CSV table of C-alpha atoms in Angstrom, one decimal:
chain,number,residue,atom,x,y,z
A,1,MET,CA,0.0,0.0,0.0
A,2,LYS,CA,1.4,3.3,-1.0
A,3,ILE,CA,1.3,5.8,1.9
A,4,GLU,CA,-0.1,8.9,0.3
A,5,GLU,CA,-1.1,11.3,3.1
A,6,ILE,CA,-0.7,11.5,6.8
A,7,THR,CA,-2.4,14.1,9.1
A,8,LEU,CA,-1.3,14.7,12.6
A,9,TYR,CA,-3.6,16.2,15.2
A,10,HIS,CA,-2.7,17.4,18.7
A,11,VAL,CA,-5.9,17.2,20.7
A,12,ALA,CA,-7.1,18.0,24.2
A,13,GLN,CA,-10.0,16.5,26.1
A,14,ARG,CA,-11.2,16.8,29.7
A,15,LEU,CA,-11.6,13.6,31.7
A,16,LYS,CA,-14.8,13.3,33.6
A,17,THR,CA,-12.9,13.1,36.9
A,18,PRO,CA,-9.3,13.6,37.7
A,19,PHE,CA,-7.2,10.4,37.5
A,20,VAL,CA,-4.6,10.4,40.3
A,21,THR,CA,-1.6,8.0,40.5
A,22,SER,CA,1.7,8.1,42.3
A,23,PHE,CA,2.9,10.4,39.4
A,24,GLY,CA,0.3,13.0,40.2
A,25,ALA,CA,-3.2,14.1,39.1
A,26,GLN,CA,-4.5,14.4,35.5
A,27,GLN,CA,-7.7,15.8,34.2
A,28,ALA,CA,-6.9,17.7,31.0
A,29,ARG,CA,-5.7,14.9,28.8
A,30,GLN,CA,-3.7,15.7,25.6
A,31,CYS,CA,-2.7,13.1,23.0
A,32,LEU,CA,-1.9,12.9,19.3
A,33,LEU,CA,-4.2,11.4,16.7
A,34,LEU,CA,-3.0,10.4,13.3
A,35,ARG,CA,-5.0,9.9,10.1
A,36,LEU,CA,-3.3,7.9,7.3
A,37,ARG,CA,-4.5,7.6,3.7
A,38,ALA,CA,-3.3,4.9,1.4
A,39,GLU,CA,-4.9,3.7,-1.9
A,40,GLY,CA,-8.4,4.7,-1.0
A,41,VAL,CA,-8.2,3.6,2.6
A,42,THR,CA,-8.4,5.9,5.6
A,43,ALA,CA,-6.8,4.6,8.8
A,44,TRP,CA,-6.2,5.9,12.3
A,45,GLY,CA,-3.6,5.7,15.0
A,46,GLU,CA,-3.3,7.2,18.5
A,47,CYS,CA,-0.2,8.3,20.4
A,48,VAL,CA,-0.8,8.0,24.1
A,49,ALA,CA,2.0,10.3,25.1
A,50,THR,CA,0.5,13.0,27.2
A,51,ASN,CA,1.2,16.3,28.8
A,52,SER,CA,4.0,15.3,31.2
A,53,PRO,CA,6.9,12.7,31.2
A,54,GLY,CA,5.6,10.9,34.3
A,55,TYR,CA,4.8,7.4,32.9
A,56,SER,CA,7.2,7.7,30.0
A,57,TYR,CA,9.9,10.1,28.8
A,58,GLU,CA,7.8,10.8,25.8
A,59,THR,CA,5.3,13.7,25.8
A,60,VAL,CA,3.0,15.1,23.1
A,61,LYS,CA,5.6,17.6,22.2
A,62,THR,CA,8.5,15.1,21.8
A,63,ALA,CA,6.2,12.6,20.0
A,64,TRP,CA,5.1,15.4,17.6
A,65,HIS,CA,8.7,16.2,16.9
A,66,VAL,CA,9.8,12.6,16.3
A,67,LEU,CA,6.7,11.7,14.2
A,68,SER,CA,6.8,14.9,12.0
A,69,ASP,CA,10.5,15.1,11.6
A,70,PHE,CA,11.6,11.5,11.4
A,71,LEU,CA,9.0,8.7,11.4
A,72,ILE,CA,6.4,10.1,9.0
A,73,PRO,CA,9.0,11.3,6.4
A,74,SER,CA,10.5,7.8,6.5
A,75,ILE,CA,7.4,6.1,5.2
A,76,LEU,CA,5.6,8.8,3.2
A,77,GLY,CA,5.3,7.7,-0.4
A,78,GLN,CA,6.6,4.2,0.4
A,79,ASP,CA,4.8,1.0,-0.6
A,80,ILE,CA,4.3,-1.0,2.7
A,81,GLU,CA,2.4,-4.2,2.5
A,82,GLU,CA,2.4,-5.3,6.2
A,83,PRO,CA,3.0,-3.6,9.6
A,84,ASP,CA,6.0,-5.6,10.4
A,85,GLU,CA,7.9,-3.8,7.6
A,86,LEU,CA,7.8,-0.6,9.7
A,87,ALA,CA,10.8,-1.7,11.8
A,88,GLY,CA,13.1,-1.4,8.8
A,89,TYR,CA,12.0,2.2,8.2
A,90,PHE,CA,12.3,3.2,11.8
A,91,LYS,CA,15.7,1.7,12.5
A,92,GLY,CA,17.3,5.2,12.4
A,93,VAL,CA,15.2,6.3,15.4
A,94,ARG,CA,16.2,4.8,18.8
A,95,GLY,CA,13.5,4.5,21.4
A,96,HIS,CA,10.3,6.6,21.2
A,97,PRO,CA,8.0,3.6,21.3
A,98,LEU,CA,4.8,5.6,21.8
A,99,ALA,CA,5.5,7.6,18.7
A,100,LYS,CA,6.3,4.5,16.7
A,101,ALA,CA,3.2,2.7,17.9
A,102,THR,CA,1.0,5.5,16.5
A,103,LEU,CA,2.0,4.5,12.9
A,104,ASP,CA,2.0,0.8,13.7
A,105,GLN,CA,-1.6,1.0,14.8
A,106,ALA,CA,-2.5,3.0,11.6
A,107,LEU,CA,-0.8,0.4,9.4
A,108,TRP,CA,-2.7,-2.5,11.2
A,109,ASP,CA,-5.9,-0.6,10.6
A,110,ALA,CA,-5.1,0.2,6.9
A,111,THR,CA,-3.9,-3.3,6.0
A,112,ALA,CA,-6.8,-5.0,7.8
A,113,GLN,CA,-9.2,-2.8,5.8
A,114,ARG,CA,-7.4,-3.7,2.6
A,115,ASP,CA,-7.8,-7.4,3.5
A,116,GLY,CA,-11.4,-7.0,4.3
A,117,VAL,CA,-11.1,-8.2,7.9
A,118,SER,CA,-11.2,-6.7,11.4
A,119,MET,CA,-7.9,-5.8,13.1
A,120,ALA,CA,-8.7,-8.5,15.7
A,121,THR,CA,-9.0,-11.1,12.9
A,122,LYS,CA,-5.8,-10.0,11.3
A,123,LEU,CA,-3.9,-10.1,14.6
A,124,ALA,CA,-5.2,-13.6,15.3
A,125,ALA,CA,-4.2,-15.0,11.9
A,126,PRO,CA,-1.2,-17.0,13.3
A,127,TYR,CA,-3.3,-18.9,15.9
A,128,LYS,CA,-5.6,-21.9,15.7
A,129,GLU,CA,-8.4,-20.1,17.3
A,130,GLY,CA,-9.9,-16.8,16.1
A,131,PRO,CA,-10.3,-13.7,18.2
A,132,ARG,CA,-12.7,-13.5,21.0
A,133,SER,CA,-15.9,-11.6,20.4
A,134,ARG,CA,-15.8,-10.1,23.9
A,135,VAL,CA,-13.0,-9.4,26.2
A,136,PRO,CA,-13.1,-9.2,30.0
A,137,VAL,CA,-12.4,-5.7,31.4
A,138,GLY,CA,-12.0,-4.0,34.7
A,139,VAL,CA,-11.7,-0.4,35.9
A,140,SER,CA,-8.6,1.4,37.3
A,141,VAL,CA,-9.4,3.6,40.3
A,142,GLY,CA,-7.0,6.5,41.0
A,143,LEU,CA,-6.0,7.6,44.5
A,144,GLN,CA,-8.9,9.2,46.3
A,145,ALA,CA,-9.0,11.9,49.1
A,146,SER,CA,-10.0,9.4,51.8
A,147,LEU,CA,-10.8,5.7,52.5
A,148,ALA,CA,-14.5,6.5,52.5
A,149,ALA,CA,-14.2,8.1,49.1
A,150,THR,CA,-12.3,5.1,47.8
A,151,VAL,CA,-14.9,2.7,49.0
A,152,ALA,CA,-17.7,4.8,47.5
A,153,THR,CA,-16.0,5.2,44.1
A,154,VAL,CA,-15.3,1.4,43.9
A,155,GLY,CA,-18.9,0.7,44.9
A,156,GLU,CA,-20.1,2.9,42.0
A,157,TYR,CA,-18.1,1.0,39.5
A,158,ILE,CA,-19.2,-2.4,40.9
A,159,ASP,CA,-22.8,-1.2,40.6
A,160,LYS,CA,-22.1,-0.3,36.9
A,161,GLY,CA,-21.1,-3.9,36.3
A,162,TYR,CA,-17.3,-4.0,36.6
A,163,ARG,CA,-16.0,-7.2,38.2
A,164,ARG,CA,-12.3,-6.4,38.5
A,165,ILE,CA,-11.0,-3.4,40.4
A,166,LYS,CA,-7.5,-2.0,40.1
A,167,LEU,CA,-6.4,0.4,42.9
A,168,LYS,CA,-3.6,2.8,42.5
A,169,ILE,CA,-1.4,2.9,45.6
A,170,LYS,CA,1.7,4.7,46.9
A,171,PRO,CA,3.6,4.8,50.2
A,172,GLY,CA,1.2,5.9,52.9
A,173,LYS,CA,-1.8,5.0,50.9
A,174,ASP,CA,-1.5,1.2,50.5
A,175,VAL,CA,-2.3,-1.4,53.1
A,176,ALA,CA,-5.2,0.6,54.6
A,177,VAL,CA,-6.7,1.3,51.2
A,178,ALA,CA,-6.6,-2.4,50.2
A,179,ALA,CA,-8.0,-3.4,53.6
A,180,ALA,CA,-10.9,-1.0,53.3
A,181,ILE,CA,-11.8,-2.3,49.8
A,182,ARG,CA,-11.5,-6.0,50.7
A,183,GLU,CA,-13.6,-5.5,53.8
A,184,ALA,CA,-16.3,-3.7,51.8
A,185,PHE,CA,-16.2,-6.0,48.8
A,186,PRO,CA,-14.9,-9.4,49.9
A,187,ASP,CA,-15.5,-11.2,46.5
A,188,VAL,CA,-14.4,-8.6,44.0
A,189,ALA,CA,-11.3,-9.4,41.9
A,190,LEU,CA,-8.8,-6.9,43.3
A,191,MET,CA,-5.3,-5.8,42.1
A,192,LEU,CA,-3.0,-3.0,43.2
A,193,ASP,CA,-0.8,-0.8,41.0
A,194,ALA,CA,2.1,0.9,42.5
A,195,ASN,CA,3.5,2.6,39.4
A,196,SER,CA,7.1,2.1,40.6
A,197,ALA,CA,6.5,3.8,44.0
A,198,TYR,CA,8.4,1.3,46.2
A,199,THR,CA,11.9,-0.2,46.5
A,200,LEU,CA,13.1,-3.6,47.5
A,201,ALA,CA,13.5,-2.3,51.1
A,202,ASP,CA,9.7,-2.3,51.2
A,203,ALA,CA,9.4,-6.0,50.6
A,204,SER,CA,7.8,-6.7,54.1
A,205,LEU,CA,5.2,-4.0,53.5
A,206,LEU,CA,4.4,-5.4,50.1
A,207,ALA,CA,4.1,-8.9,51.7
A,208,GLU,CA,1.4,-7.5,54.0
A,209,MET,CA,-0.8,-7.2,50.8
A,210,ASP,CA,-0.9,-11.1,50.6
A,211,GLN,CA,-3.7,-11.1,53.2
A,212,PHE,CA,-6.1,-9.4,50.7
A,213,ASN,CA,-6.2,-12.3,48.1
A,214,LEU,CA,-5.0,-10.1,45.3
A,215,LEU,CA,-5.2,-10.9,41.6
A,216,MET,CA,-1.8,-9.3,41.4
A,217,ILE,CA,0.5,-6.4,42.4
A,218,GLU,CA,1.6,-4.4,39.4
A,219,GLN,CA,5.1,-2.8,39.0
A,220,PRO,CA,5.9,-2.1,42.7
A,221,LEU,CA,9.6,-1.4,42.1
A,222,GLY,CA,11.6,0.8,39.7
A,223,TYR,CA,10.1,1.7,36.3
A,224,ASP,CA,13.2,0.4,34.5
A,225,ASP,CA,13.9,-2.6,36.8
A,226,ILE,CA,13.7,-6.3,36.2
A,227,TYR,CA,16.3,-7.7,38.5
A,228,ASP,CA,15.0,-6.3,41.8
A,229,HIS,CA,11.5,-7.6,40.9
A,230,SER,CA,13.1,-11.1,40.5
A,231,GLN,CA,14.4,-10.7,44.1
A,232,LEU,CA,11.0,-9.5,45.4
A,233,ARG,CA,9.0,-12.3,43.8
A,234,PRO,CA,10.0,-15.1,46.2
A,235,LEU,CA,9.3,-12.8,49.2
A,236,ILE,CA,5.6,-12.3,48.4
A,237,GLN,CA,2.7,-14.6,47.7
A,238,SER,CA,0.6,-12.3,45.5
A,239,PRO,CA,1.2,-12.7,41.8
A,240,LEU,CA,3.7,-10.1,40.6
A,241,CYS,CA,3.0,-8.1,37.4
A,242,LEU,CA,5.4,-6.0,35.3
A,243,ASP,CA,4.4,-3.0,33.3
A,244,GLU,CA,6.7,0.0,32.9
A,245,SER,CA,9.9,-2.1,32.7
A,246,ILE,CA,8.8,-4.2,29.7
A,247,HIS,CA,9.5,-2.3,26.5
A,248,SER,CA,10.0,-5.1,24.0
A,249,ALA,CA,10.0,-8.8,23.4
A,250,GLU,CA,13.7,-8.8,24.5
A,251,HIS,CA,12.7,-7.3,27.9
A,252,THR,CA,10.1,-10.0,28.2
A,253,ARG,CA,12.7,-12.6,27.6
A,254,TYR,CA,14.9,-11.1,30.3
A,255,ALA,CA,12.0,-11.1,32.8
A,256,ILE,CA,11.2,-14.8,32.0
A,257,VAL,CA,14.8,-15.9,32.4
A,258,MET,CA,15.2,-14.0,35.7
A,259,GLY,CA,11.9,-15.2,37.0
A,260,ALA,CA,10.9,-11.6,37.7
A,261,CYS,CA,7.2,-11.9,37.4
A,262,ASP,CA,4.1,-14.0,37.0
A,263,ILE,CA,2.1,-11.7,34.8
A,264,ILE,CA,2.9,-9.0,32.2
A,265,ASN,CA,0.7,-6.0,31.4
A,266,ILE,CA,1.0,-5.6,27.6
A,267,LYS,CA,0.4,-2.0,26.7
A,268,PRO,CA,0.9,-2.0,22.9
A,269,ALA,CA,2.1,1.6,22.8
A,270,ARG,CA,4.7,1.0,25.5
A,271,VAL,CA,6.4,-1.8,23.4
A,272,GLY,CA,6.3,0.2,20.2
A,273,GLY,CA,3.0,-1.1,18.7
A,274,TRP,CA,0.8,-4.1,18.0
A,275,THR,CA,3.4,-5.9,16.0
A,276,GLU,CA,5.8,-6.1,19.0
A,277,ALA,CA,2.9,-6.6,21.4
A,278,ARG,CA,2.0,-9.8,19.7
A,279,ARG,CA,5.6,-11.0,20.0
A,280,VAL,CA,5.4,-10.3,23.8
A,281,HIS,CA,2.1,-12.2,24.0
A,282,ASP,CA,3.6,-15.2,22.3
A,283,LEU,CA,6.6,-15.3,24.6
A,284,CYS,CA,4.4,-15.1,27.6
A,285,VAL,CA,2.1,-17.8,26.4
A,286,GLU,CA,5.0,-20.1,25.8
A,287,ALA,CA,6.5,-19.4,29.2
A,288,GLY,CA,3.1,-19.8,31.0
A,289,LEU,CA,2.9,-16.1,32.1
A,290,GLY,CA,-0.4,-14.4,32.4
A,291,VAL,CA,-1.1,-11.4,30.2
A,292,TRP,CA,-3.6,-8.6,30.1
A,293,CYS,CA,-4.0,-5.3,28.2
A,294,GLY,CA,-3.3,-2.1,30.0
A,295,GLY,CA,-4.8,1.3,29.3
A,296,MET,CA,-3.5,4.9,28.9
A,297,LEU,CA,-6.8,6.8,29.0
A,298,GLU,CA,-7.2,6.2,25.2
A,299,THR,CA,-9.9,7.7,23.0
A,300,GLY,CA,-12.1,5.3,21.1
A,301,ILE,CA,-9.4,5.1,18.4
A,302,GLY,CA,-6.8,3.6,20.7
A,303,ARG,CA,-9.5,1.6,22.6
A,304,ALA,CA,-10.6,-0.2,19.5
A,305,ALA,CA,-7.1,-1.3,18.8
A,306,GLN,CA,-6.6,-2.4,22.4
A,307,LEU,CA,-9.7,-4.6,22.2
A,308,ALA,CA,-8.3,-6.2,19.0
A,309,LEU,CA,-5.1,-7.1,20.9
A,310,ALA,CA,-6.9,-8.3,24.0
A,311,SER,CA,-9.0,-10.7,21.9
A,312,LEU,CA,-5.9,-12.9,21.3
A,313,PRO,CA,-5.9,-16.3,23.1
A,314,GLY,CA,-3.3,-15.5,25.8
A,315,PHE,CA,-5.2,-12.5,27.2
A,316,THR,CA,-7.1,-14.4,30.0
A,317,LEU,CA,-7.0,-11.6,32.6
A,318,PRO,CA,-9.3,-8.6,32.6
A,319,GLY,CA,-7.7,-5.5,31.0
A,320,ASP,CA,-7.9,-1.8,31.6
A,321,ILE,CA,-10.2,-1.1,28.7
A,322,SER,CA,-13.2,0.4,30.4
A,323,ALA,CA,-16.3,1.8,28.7
A,324,THR,CA,-16.1,5.2,27.0
A,325,GLU,CA,-18.3,6.8,29.7
A,326,ARG,CA,-15.7,6.0,32.3
A,327,TYR,CA,-13.5,8.7,30.7
A,328,TYR,CA,-15.2,11.3,28.5
A,329,GLU,CA,-18.5,13.1,28.1
A,330,GLN,CA,-17.9,12.9,24.4
A,331,ASP,CA,-15.4,10.8,22.5
A,332,VAL,CA,-13.9,10.9,19.0
A,333,THR,CA,-15.7,7.7,18.1
A,334,THR,CA,-19.0,6.0,18.7
A,335,PRO,CA,-19.0,4.9,22.4
A,336,PHE,CA,-17.8,1.6,23.7
A,337,GLU,CA,-20.2,0.2,26.3
A,338,LEU,CA,-19.8,-2.3,29.1
A,339,ASN,CA,-21.7,-5.6,29.0
A,340,ARG,CA,-22.9,-5.5,32.6
A,341,GLU,CA,-23.8,-9.2,32.8
A,342,ASP,CA,-20.2,-10.4,32.4
A,343,SER,CA,-18.0,-7.3,32.7
A,344,THR,CA,-16.9,-7.4,29.0
A,345,ILE,CA,-16.7,-5.1,26.0
A,346,ASP,CA,-17.5,-6.3,22.5
A,347,VAL,CA,-14.6,-6.4,20.0
A,348,PRO,CA,-15.3,-4.4,16.8
A,349,THR,CA,-15.9,-6.7,13.8
A,350,GLY,CA,-15.9,-4.2,11.0
A,351,PRO,CA,-12.9,-3.9,8.6
A,352,GLY,CA,-9.8,-2.5,10.3
A,353,LEU,CA,-10.5,-0.9,13.6
A,354,GLY,CA,-14.2,-1.2,12.9
A,355,ILE,CA,-15.2,2.2,14.2
A,356,GLU,CA,-16.7,5.5,13.1
A,357,VAL,CA,-14.4,8.4,13.7
A,358,ASP,CA,-16.0,11.8,14.3
A,359,GLU,CA,-13.5,14.0,12.3
A,360,ALA,CA,-15.6,17.1,12.8
A,361,TYR,CA,-15.3,16.7,16.5
A,362,ILE,CA,-11.6,16.1,16.3
A,363,GLU,CA,-11.3,19.5,14.5
A,364,THR,CA,-13.0,21.2,17.4
A,365,ILE,CA,-10.6,19.7,20.1
A,366,SER,CA,-7.5,20.1,18.0
A,367,LEU,CA,-4.8,22.4,19.3
A,368,GLN,CA,-2.5,21.9,16.3
A,369,GLN,CA,-2.5,19.9,13.1
A,370,GLU,CA,-0.2,19.3,10.2
A,371,ARG,CA,-0.7,17.4,6.9
A,372,PHE,CA,2.0,15.5,5.1
A,373,ASN,CA,1.6,14.7,1.4
A,374,VAL,CA,3.7,12.8,-1.1
């Protein structure tokens, strides 16, 4: 497919409620959206880099620079048949996985449309079983002002139909928070996400979490660490999940060899796109590690692609792909809704991402845009 035109949008949306983690609070969410046109097909990608470099060193400004000055020029006018060819065009750019994932997603969308299949079906092509029609999902609850507020917020999400709750924690807001939720909701699937807020010296505190029958503890130690997690794992009973420190299939291999985790949160943007995310998935399945799909407050464009990935056979744990109404009053696509009876979301079945994109609305929330033509 000849890449004929790419348009980059810097957009801003307001979250319905502030999302608070150990990095800080976020309510005004910025991201990049990318429209790609190739041989009559219009495809979309989303860059989840946001306002600040808390989760990743990439921000909307750095991603705009890398995309507009390096990545987009490298593929504009080129004939690219499959997404895995992108790595060859990107080899001159070290790092910047969130920026690279934007184009990777758009190529998966474009080539799936060309092939007349959904992105989920195209991703599942190597496996004996096709993609799931629904994927189990949960909700991530940010740090709240009090224990009572945390219990109330979790209760609201359970009432909406969510069966898995992820709580953000940090030093000083950890054991008591988990205890309050477990007491109020003894049967809910519960996990804790530390976003790298602890060190190995906190092992005894993290072991206290074992009493709460957790689904997992996610990334308690350093954001770039694998080794210390391998030392922590034998000291706790709760399944240990890695997130920030897994940036590629190679990092996944390191974690497997070191015995650093039981589970990996596969965020496709963090590993450079859906092509690499599928490789991570395959390594985890082979090694017997659990996998699930994490979220980055995506719009419907990114959420559709997440659902496609999470429909693969290894994704047996509920992901952070909540319904649209969890995040935005108005989204850039038709809404994704929660199936209350089983805490799932339907995987789009139309060609490519299988969604309708509201380009007029994107124009209204766009802070900056640039078009690149052959």
